[in-house]
Amino acid sequence: MTNDIDWTAVQRVTHVIRGDWALAIVRALRERPLLFSELKMVIEREQLMPGYVLHDSTLARNLHNLVQQEVLSRRELPGGFQPGAEYRLTPFGEDVVRVLREASRCRQPN
């Protein structure tokens, strides 16, 4: 039997999704890039973490961590009345989504 699993990659993905809000953030960004305020609104509106309150500082910390882990990229928007940043999945972040999609197909033991 060949070793067709890259365990280092699996370990990296599981490390990324361990964060309290990481799954909710990745899930919210799977469709399109979002601004900080849009991202927070999507997470709250879709109740991606039911029963929890998402504070701005918590979201900022988690976004920073996901950018550091190269799951997300952050692009500064030009100044204006309300300058901000846009967040999007990187190619690695898109791989994480694919892995999670496959994992969601696993059957629960009886």
Coordinates of C-alpha atoms in Angstrom, one line a residue:
M1 CA 0.0 0.0 0.0
T2 CA 1.4 3.4 -1.0
N3 CA 1.4 6.3 1.4
D4 CA -0.9 8.6 -0.5
I5 CA -1.6 11.0 2.4
D6 CA 0.7 14.0 3.1
W7 CA 0.5 13.9 6.9
T8 CA 2.4 17.2 7.2
A9 CA -0.3 18.9 5.1
V10 CA -3.1 17.3 7.2
Q11 CA -1.4 18.5 10.3
R12 CA -1.2 22.0 9.0
V13 CA -4.9 22.0 8.0
T14 CA -6.0 20.7 11.4
H15 CA -3.8 23.3 13.1
V16 CA -5.5 26.0 11.1
I17 CA -9.0 25.0 11.9
R18 CA -8.4 24.6 15.7
G19 CA -9.0 28.3 16.3
D20 CA -12.3 29.2 17.9
W21 CA -13.5 31.3 15.0
A22 CA -11.3 29.9 12.2
L23 CA -14.0 27.7 10.7
A24 CA -16.6 30.4 10.8
I25 CA -14.2 32.8 9.1
V26 CA -13.2 30.4 6.4
R27 CA -16.8 29.4 5.8
A28 CA -17.9 33.0 5.5
L29 CA -15.1 33.7 3.0
R30 CA -15.6 30.7 0.8
E31 CA -17.9 32.5 -1.6
R32 CA -16.1 35.8 -2.1
P33 CA -13.8 38.4 -0.4
L34 CA -15.2 40.5 2.3
L35 CA -14.4 43.6 4.3
F36 CA -14.0 43.3 8.1
S37 CA -17.6 44.7 8.7
E38 CA -19.1 42.5 6.1
L39 CA -17.3 39.4 7.4
K40 CA -18.6 40.1 10.9
M41 CA -22.1 40.6 9.6
V42 CA -22.1 37.4 7.7
I43 CA -20.8 35.4 10.7
E44 CA -23.5 36.9 12.9
R45 CA -26.3 36.7 10.4
E46 CA -25.7 33.1 9.4
Q47 CA -25.1 32.2 13.1
L48 CA -21.9 30.4 12.2
M49 CA -21.1 30.2 15.9
P50 CA -24.5 30.0 17.6
G51 CA -24.6 31.2 21.2
Y52 CA -21.3 33.1 21.0
V53 CA -20.7 36.9 20.6
L54 CA -18.1 37.9 18.1
H55 CA -16.2 41.0 19.4
D56 CA -14.2 43.1 17.0
S57 CA -11.0 42.4 18.8
T58 CA -11.6 38.7 18.6
L59 CA -12.3 38.8 14.9
A60 CA -9.2 41.0 14.3
R61 CA -7.0 38.6 16.3
N62 CA -8.3 35.6 14.4
L63 CA -8.0 37.3 11.0
H64 CA -4.4 38.3 11.9
N65 CA -3.6 34.6 12.8
L66 CA -5.2 33.3 9.6
V67 CA -3.2 35.8 7.5
Q68 CA 0.0 34.8 9.3
Q69 CA -0.8 31.1 8.6
E70 CA -1.4 32.1 4.9
V71 CA -5.0 30.9 4.9
L72 CA -6.2 34.4 4.1
S73 CA -4.7 37.4 2.4
R74 CA -5.4 41.0 3.5
R75 CA -5.5 43.9 1.0
E76 CA -5.6 47.4 2.2
L77 CA -8.2 49.5 0.4
P78 CA -7.3 53.0 -0.7
G79 CA -8.1 55.8 1.8
G80 CA -11.4 57.7 1.8
F81 CA -14.1 58.3 4.3
Q82 CA -13.8 54.7 5.7
P83 CA -10.6 53.0 4.6
G84 CA -10.4 49.3 5.4
A85 CA -9.1 46.0 4.3
E86 CA -10.5 43.2 2.2
Y87 CA -10.0 39.6 3.3
R88 CA -10.0 36.6 0.9
L89 CA -8.9 33.0 0.9
T90 CA -5.5 32.2 -0.4
P91 CA -4.8 29.1 -2.6
F92 CA -4.0 27.3 0.7
G93 CA -7.3 28.6 2.2
E94 CA -9.1 27.2 -0.8
D95 CA -7.4 23.9 -0.2
V96 CA -8.6 24.0 3.4
V97 CA -12.1 24.4 2.1
R98 CA -11.7 21.4 -0.2
V99 CA -10.4 19.3 2.7
L100 CA -13.3 20.3 4.9
R101 CA -15.8 19.6 2.1
E102 CA -14.4 16.0 1.8
A103 CA -14.3 15.6 5.6
S104 CA -18.0 16.6 5.7
R105 CA -18.8 13.6 3.5
C106 CA -17.5 11.2 6.2
R107 CA -20.1 9.0 7.8
Q108 CA -20.9 9.1 11.4
P109 CA -20.2 5.8 13.2
N110 CA -23.4 4.0 14.4

